[in-house]
């Protein structure tokens, strides 16, 4: 079955352009020009990925992303009208997996979509139990890469696929510093991500918030300034 992708952008030309390029890759595209119209689709279709514009009337892409993350873990790519660092950080904090700045090259967007879908399919294959991997644990934190569950002191933590991947890598290399560049390579396998450290930084911060960890006195994820991150 072909992957189903939601596209929401109030700029008709951009939404139509994205639709053309995605359909050329044999994706099933659900296109909407407003977030309000997209809500029913989100609730009724089994989507594999969403591309959301941030600046939309009535309901913003941020609000729509937050709504998606209340129930779903499929990847979300945010479209920003300009190179605004605050928009990117806000989107990632709300659970977005990636962002791309307008104007963009359509083929670059398609590459990002493919990278996210590859990771999401791997995520689902783990959930379905097709991979036999060990359980990693540290001080009450437990990550099961077979069932794709994360527990902290026996209480479940809801993680996005990106957050889970970061935590899994750090636990697999417990006691070893992992650079942001290494995390990019292992999670996305895409050269585009090597240009910025902010994506990893925001996901790390989000993980800390969910785990009740702090930057100043971390119990789990430690920042080794100028080098990377480690657990243990």
mmCIF file of C-alpha atoms in Angstrom:
data_model
loop_
_atom_site.group_PDB
_atom_site.id
_atom_site.type_symbol
_atom_site.label_atom_id
_atom_site.label_comp_id
_atom_site.label_asym_id
_atom_site.label_seq_id
_atom_site.Cartn_x
_atom_site.Cartn_y
_atom_site.Cartn_z
ATOM 1 C CA UNK A 1 0.000 0.000 0.000
ATOM 2 C CA UNK A 2 1.319 3.452 -0.915
ATOM 3 C CA UNK A 3 2.175 5.837 1.915
ATOM 4 C CA UNK A 4 -0.463 8.434 2.743
ATOM 5 C CA UNK A 5 0.737 12.015 3.179
ATOM 6 C CA UNK A 6 -1.201 14.996 4.496
ATOM 7 C CA UNK A 7 -0.305 18.400 2.998
ATOM 8 C CA UNK A 8 -1.721 21.553 4.593
ATOM 9 C CA UNK A 9 -0.787 24.995 3.250
ATOM 10 C CA UNK A 10 -2.984 28.027 2.609
ATOM 11 C CA UNK A 11 -0.788 29.041 -0.339
ATOM 12 C CA UNK A 12 -2.482 27.223 -3.193
ATOM 13 C CA UNK A 13 0.529 27.209 -5.517
ATOM 14 C CA UNK A 14 2.821 25.693 -2.904
ATOM 15 C CA UNK A 15 0.315 23.050 -1.812
ATOM 16 C CA UNK A 16 -0.375 22.131 -5.436
ATOM 17 C CA UNK A 17 3.357 21.951 -6.221
ATOM 18 C CA UNK A 18 4.036 19.654 -3.269
ATOM 19 C CA UNK A 19 1.135 17.456 -4.335
ATOM 20 C CA UNK A 20 2.518 17.073 -7.864
ATOM 21 C CA UNK A 21 5.991 16.054 -6.684
ATOM 22 C CA UNK A 22 4.683 13.627 -4.073
ATOM 23 C CA UNK A 23 2.275 12.004 -6.501
ATOM 24 C CA UNK A 24 5.175 11.568 -8.928
ATOM 25 C CA UNK A 25 6.729 9.396 -6.212
ATOM 26 C CA UNK A 26 3.477 7.384 -5.995
ATOM 27 C CA UNK A 27 2.431 8.743 -2.610
ATOM 28 C CA UNK A 28 -1.260 9.144 -1.804
ATOM 29 C CA UNK A 29 -1.743 12.847 -1.070
ATOM 30 C CA UNK A 30 -4.488 14.467 1.016
ATOM 31 C CA UNK A 31 -4.219 18.190 0.289
ATOM 32 C CA UNK A 32 -5.937 20.964 2.223
ATOM 33 C CA UNK A 33 -5.660 24.732 2.141
ATOM 34 C CA UNK A 34 -6.656 25.193 5.792
ATOM 35 C CA UNK A 35 -5.925 23.367 9.024
ATOM 36 C CA UNK A 36 -9.611 23.279 9.906
ATOM 37 C CA UNK A 37 -10.434 21.284 6.787
ATOM 38 C CA UNK A 38 -7.596 18.860 7.529
ATOM 39 C CA UNK A 39 -8.842 17.852 10.993
ATOM 40 C CA UNK A 40 -11.397 15.338 9.718
ATOM 41 C CA UNK A 41 -8.788 13.709 7.482
ATOM 42 C CA UNK A 42 -6.431 13.289 10.427
ATOM 43 C CA UNK A 43 -9.138 11.529 12.417
ATOM 44 C CA UNK A 44 -10.431 9.274 9.637
ATOM 45 C CA UNK A 45 -7.369 8.310 7.566
ATOM 46 C CA UNK A 46 -4.366 6.245 8.623
ATOM 47 C CA UNK A 47 -1.708 8.765 7.675
ATOM 48 C CA UNK A 48 2.014 8.063 7.377
ATOM 49 C CA UNK A 49 3.323 11.650 7.371
ATOM 50 C CA UNK A 50 2.137 15.272 7.503
ATOM 51 C CA UNK A 51 3.563 18.422 5.921
ATOM 52 C CA UNK A 52 2.227 21.512 7.679
ATOM 53 C CA UNK A 53 2.673 25.193 6.925
ATOM 54 C CA UNK A 54 3.136 27.233 10.087
ATOM 55 C CA UNK A 55 1.478 30.519 9.121
ATOM 56 C CA UNK A 56 -2.179 29.769 8.385
ATOM 57 C CA UNK A 57 -5.334 31.697 9.310
ATOM 58 C CA UNK A 58 -7.607 30.536 12.148
ATOM 59 C CA UNK A 59 -5.637 27.403 13.081
ATOM 60 C CA UNK A 60 -1.853 27.567 12.745
ATOM 61 C CA UNK A 61 0.458 24.738 11.806
ATOM 62 C CA UNK A 62 1.697 24.784 15.398
ATOM 63 C CA UNK A 63 -1.800 24.125 16.722
ATOM 64 C CA UNK A 64 -2.369 21.387 14.161
ATOM 65 C CA UNK A 65 0.938 19.732 15.077
ATOM 66 C CA UNK A 66 -0.014 19.823 18.754
ATOM 67 C CA UNK A 67 -3.370 18.241 17.884
ATOM 68 C CA UNK A 68 -1.680 15.461 15.921
ATOM 69 C CA UNK A 69 0.733 14.671 18.725
ATOM 70 C CA UNK A 70 -2.140 14.136 21.155
ATOM 71 C CA UNK A 71 -2.893 10.820 19.423
ATOM 72 C CA UNK A 72 -0.445 10.025 16.623
ATOM 73 C CA UNK A 73 3.283 9.398 16.197
ATOM 74 C CA UNK A 74 3.652 9.645 12.404
ATOM 75 C CA UNK A 75 6.331 12.137 11.252
ATOM 76 C CA UNK A 76 5.502 15.825 10.903
ATOM 77 C CA UNK A 77 7.479 18.225 8.700
ATOM 78 C CA UNK A 78 6.873 21.936 9.263
ATOM 79 C CA UNK A 79 7.142 24.573 6.524
ATOM 80 C CA UNK A 80 8.462 27.945 7.687
ATOM 81 C CA UNK A 81 7.923 31.118 5.648
ATOM 82 C CA UNK A 82 11.344 32.468 6.594
ATOM 83 C CA UNK A 83 14.469 31.319 8.341
ATOM 84 C CA UNK A 84 13.100 31.998 11.830
ATOM 85 C CA UNK A 85 14.965 30.053 14.503
ATOM 86 C CA UNK A 86 12.136 30.523 17.008
ATOM 87 C CA UNK A 87 9.610 28.965 14.607
ATOM 88 C CA UNK A 88 11.825 25.936 14.108
ATOM 89 C CA UNK A 89 12.409 25.450 17.819
ATOM 90 C CA UNK A 90 8.709 25.888 18.605
ATOM 91 C CA UNK A 91 7.744 23.316 15.985
ATOM 92 C CA UNK A 92 10.276 20.769 17.221
ATOM 93 C CA UNK A 93 9.213 21.331 20.813
ATOM 94 C CA UNK A 94 5.598 20.609 19.865
ATOM 95 C CA UNK A 95 6.651 17.283 18.394
ATOM 96 C CA UNK A 96 7.569 18.048 14.781
ATOM 97 C CA UNK A 97 10.321 15.849 13.363
ATOM 98 C CA UNK A 98 11.770 18.215 10.790
ATOM 99 C CA UNK A 99 11.346 21.634 9.193
ATOM 100 C CA UNK A 100 12.117 23.160 5.832
ATOM 101 C CA UNK A 101 12.308 26.850 4.954
ATOM 102 C CA UNK A 102 10.422 28.493 2.083
ATOM 103 C CA UNK A 103 11.343 28.911 -0.686
ATOM 104 C CA UNK A 104 12.525 25.325 -0.957
ATOM 105 C CA UNK A 105 13.550 22.939 -3.690
ATOM 106 C CA UNK A 106 10.758 20.382 -4.219
ATOM 107 C CA UNK A 107 13.271 17.556 -4.603
ATOM 108 C CA UNK A 108 14.789 18.479 -1.251
ATOM 109 C CA UNK A 109 11.371 18.223 0.378
ATOM 110 C CA UNK A 110 10.812 14.836 -1.265
ATOM 111 C CA UNK A 111 14.182 13.673 0.103
ATOM 112 C CA UNK A 112 13.179 14.772 3.601
ATOM 113 C CA UNK A 113 9.861 12.941 3.253
ATOM 114 C CA UNK A 114 11.611 9.732 2.202
ATOM 115 C CA UNK A 115 14.067 9.978 5.101
ATOM 116 C CA UNK A 116 11.284 10.436 7.633
ATOM 117 C CA UNK A 117 9.210 7.593 6.201
ATOM 118 C CA UNK A 118 12.171 5.216 6.291
ATOM 119 C CA UNK A 119 12.630 5.917 9.969
ATOM 120 C CA UNK A 120 8.912 5.676 10.697
ATOM 121 C CA UNK A 121 8.637 2.289 8.982
ATOM 122 C CA UNK A 122 11.549 1.056 11.065
ATOM 123 C CA UNK A 123 9.747 2.400 14.129
ATOM 124 C CA UNK A 124 6.588 0.471 13.219
ATOM 125 C CA UNK A 125 8.496 -2.711 12.460
ATOM 126 C CA UNK A 126 9.910 -2.572 15.978
ATOM 127 C CA UNK A 127 6.430 -2.050 17.411
ATOM 128 C CA UNK A 128 5.138 -5.073 15.530
ATOM 129 C CA UNK A 129 7.880 -7.201 17.068
ATOM 130 C CA UNK A 130 9.765 -7.993 13.868
ATOM 131 C CA UNK A 131 13.070 -7.055 15.435
ATOM 132 C CA UNK A 132 14.556 -8.971 18.337
ATOM 133 C CA UNK A 133 16.637 -6.441 20.244
ATOM 134 C CA UNK A 134 17.631 -6.138 23.886
ATOM 135 C CA UNK A 135 16.216 -3.922 26.572
ATOM 136 C CA UNK A 136 18.471 -1.034 27.592
ATOM 137 C CA UNK A 137 18.186 0.364 31.106
ATOM 138 C CA UNK A 138 19.807 2.882 33.401
ATOM 139 C CA UNK A 139 18.705 4.130 36.845
ATOM 140 C CA UNK A 140 15.029 3.234 36.401
ATOM 141 C CA UNK A 141 14.969 4.257 32.733
ATOM 142 C CA UNK A 142 14.102 1.324 30.461
ATOM 143 C CA UNK A 143 13.925 1.276 26.660
ATOM 144 C CA UNK A 144 12.587 -1.821 24.925
ATOM 145 C CA UNK A 145 13.576 -1.826 21.262
ATOM 146 C CA UNK A 146 11.375 -4.824 20.530
ATOM 147 C CA UNK A 147 8.074 -3.411 21.801
ATOM 148 C CA UNK A 148 9.181 0.202 21.311
ATOM 149 C CA UNK A 149 8.237 1.131 24.858
ATOM 150 C CA UNK A 150 9.955 3.504 27.251
ATOM 151 C CA UNK A 151 9.477 3.313 31.011
ATOM 152 C CA UNK A 152 10.784 5.569 33.749
ATOM 153 C CA UNK A 153 10.443 4.061 37.214
ATOM 154 C CA UNK A 154 7.895 1.634 35.695
ATOM 155 C CA UNK A 155 5.778 4.511 34.373
ATOM 156 C CA UNK A 156 5.376 4.765 30.566
ATOM 157 C CA UNK A 157 6.740 7.810 28.736
ATOM 158 C CA UNK A 158 5.210 8.772 25.398
ATOM 159 C CA UNK A 159 8.001 9.512 22.907
ATOM 160 C CA UNK A 160 8.003 10.481 19.253
ATOM 161 C CA UNK A 161 10.015 8.206 16.919
ATOM 162 C CA UNK A 162 12.847 10.746 16.856
ATOM 163 C CA UNK A 163 12.993 11.022 20.643
ATOM 164 C CA UNK A 164 12.962 7.250 21.005
ATOM 165 C CA UNK A 165 15.787 6.883 18.488
ATOM 166 C CA UNK A 166 17.963 9.442 20.297
ATOM 167 C CA UNK A 167 17.380 7.770 23.664
ATOM 168 C CA UNK A 168 18.040 4.303 22.232
ATOM 169 C CA UNK A 169 21.367 5.391 20.704
ATOM 170 C CA UNK A 170 22.527 7.051 23.933
ATOM 171 C CA UNK A 171 21.596 3.981 25.992
ATOM 172 C CA UNK A 172 23.226 1.607 23.499
ATOM 173 C CA UNK A 173 26.450 3.582 23.968
ATOM 174 C CA UNK A 174 26.015 4.108 27.695
ATOM 175 C CA UNK A 175 29.055 5.824 29.188
ATOM 176 C CA UNK A 176 30.255 7.025 25.779
ATOM 177 C CA UNK A 177 29.882 10.547 24.403
ATOM 178 C CA UNK A 178 27.854 10.671 21.173
ATOM 179 C CA UNK A 179 28.210 13.797 19.044
ATOM 180 C CA UNK A 180 25.252 15.602 17.476
ATOM 181 C CA UNK A 181 26.730 14.752 14.080
ATOM 182 C CA UNK A 182 26.708 11.026 14.929
ATOM 183 C CA UNK A 183 23.106 11.252 16.092
ATOM 184 C CA UNK A 184 22.135 12.955 12.824
ATOM 185 C CA UNK A 185 23.850 10.277 10.784
ATOM 186 C CA UNK A 186 22.305 7.354 12.660
ATOM 187 C CA UNK A 187 18.769 8.762 12.754
ATOM 188 C CA UNK A 188 18.358 10.483 9.397
ATOM 189 C CA UNK A 189 21.188 9.235 7.130
ATOM 190 C CA UNK A 190 20.839 12.551 5.314
ATOM 191 C CA UNK A 191 23.486 15.192 4.681
ATOM 192 C CA UNK A 192 20.984 18.043 5.016
ATOM 193 C CA UNK A 193 20.880 17.576 8.764
ATOM 194 C CA UNK A 194 24.601 17.991 9.285
ATOM 195 C CA UNK A 195 24.253 21.740 8.735
ATOM 196 C CA UNK A 196 22.562 22.454 12.047
ATOM 197 C CA UNK A 197 22.809 21.268 15.628
ATOM 198 C CA UNK A 198 19.537 22.875 16.698
ATOM 199 C CA UNK A 199 17.308 19.954 15.749
ATOM 200 C CA UNK A 200 19.118 17.553 18.077
ATOM 201 C CA UNK A 201 19.361 20.196 20.806
ATOM 202 C CA UNK A 202 15.606 20.729 20.870
ATOM 203 C CA UNK A 203 14.829 17.004 20.863
ATOM 204 C CA UNK A 204 17.261 16.505 23.756
ATOM 205 C CA UNK A 205 15.528 19.289 25.675
ATOM 206 C CA UNK A 206 12.144 17.741 24.980
ATOM 207 C CA UNK A 207 13.391 14.367 26.217
ATOM 208 C CA UNK A 208 14.675 15.945 29.414
ATOM 209 C CA UNK A 209 11.313 17.592 30.041
ATOM 210 C CA UNK A 210 9.461 14.300 29.630
ATOM 211 C CA UNK A 211 11.923 12.530 31.933
ATOM 212 C CA UNK A 212 11.922 15.276 34.548
ATOM 213 C CA UNK A 213 15.646 15.783 33.919
ATOM 214 C CA UNK A 214 17.520 19.089 34.002
ATOM 215 C CA UNK A 215 20.422 20.597 32.089
ATOM 216 C CA UNK A 216 22.175 21.870 35.228
ATOM 217 C CA UNK A 217 21.944 18.660 37.264
ATOM 218 C CA UNK A 218 21.155 15.885 34.800
ATOM 219 C CA UNK A 219 20.448 12.395 36.083
ATOM 220 C CA UNK A 220 20.206 10.861 32.644
ATOM 221 C CA UNK A 221 21.251 12.861 29.570
ATOM 222 C CA UNK A 222 24.473 14.786 30.183
ATOM 223 C CA UNK A 223 25.739 17.492 27.841
ATOM 224 C CA UNK A 224 29.476 17.372 27.239
ATOM 225 C CA UNK A 225 30.018 20.881 25.939
ATOM 226 C CA UNK A 226 31.668 21.054 22.545
ATOM 227 C CA UNK A 227 31.577 17.261 22.204
ATOM 228 C CA UNK A 228 28.071 15.804 22.459
ATOM 229 C CA UNK A 229 25.761 13.901 24.819
ATOM 230 C CA UNK A 230 25.952 10.795 26.962
ATOM 231 C CA UNK A 231 24.034 8.691 29.461
ATOM 232 C CA UNK A 232 25.957 7.113 32.314
#
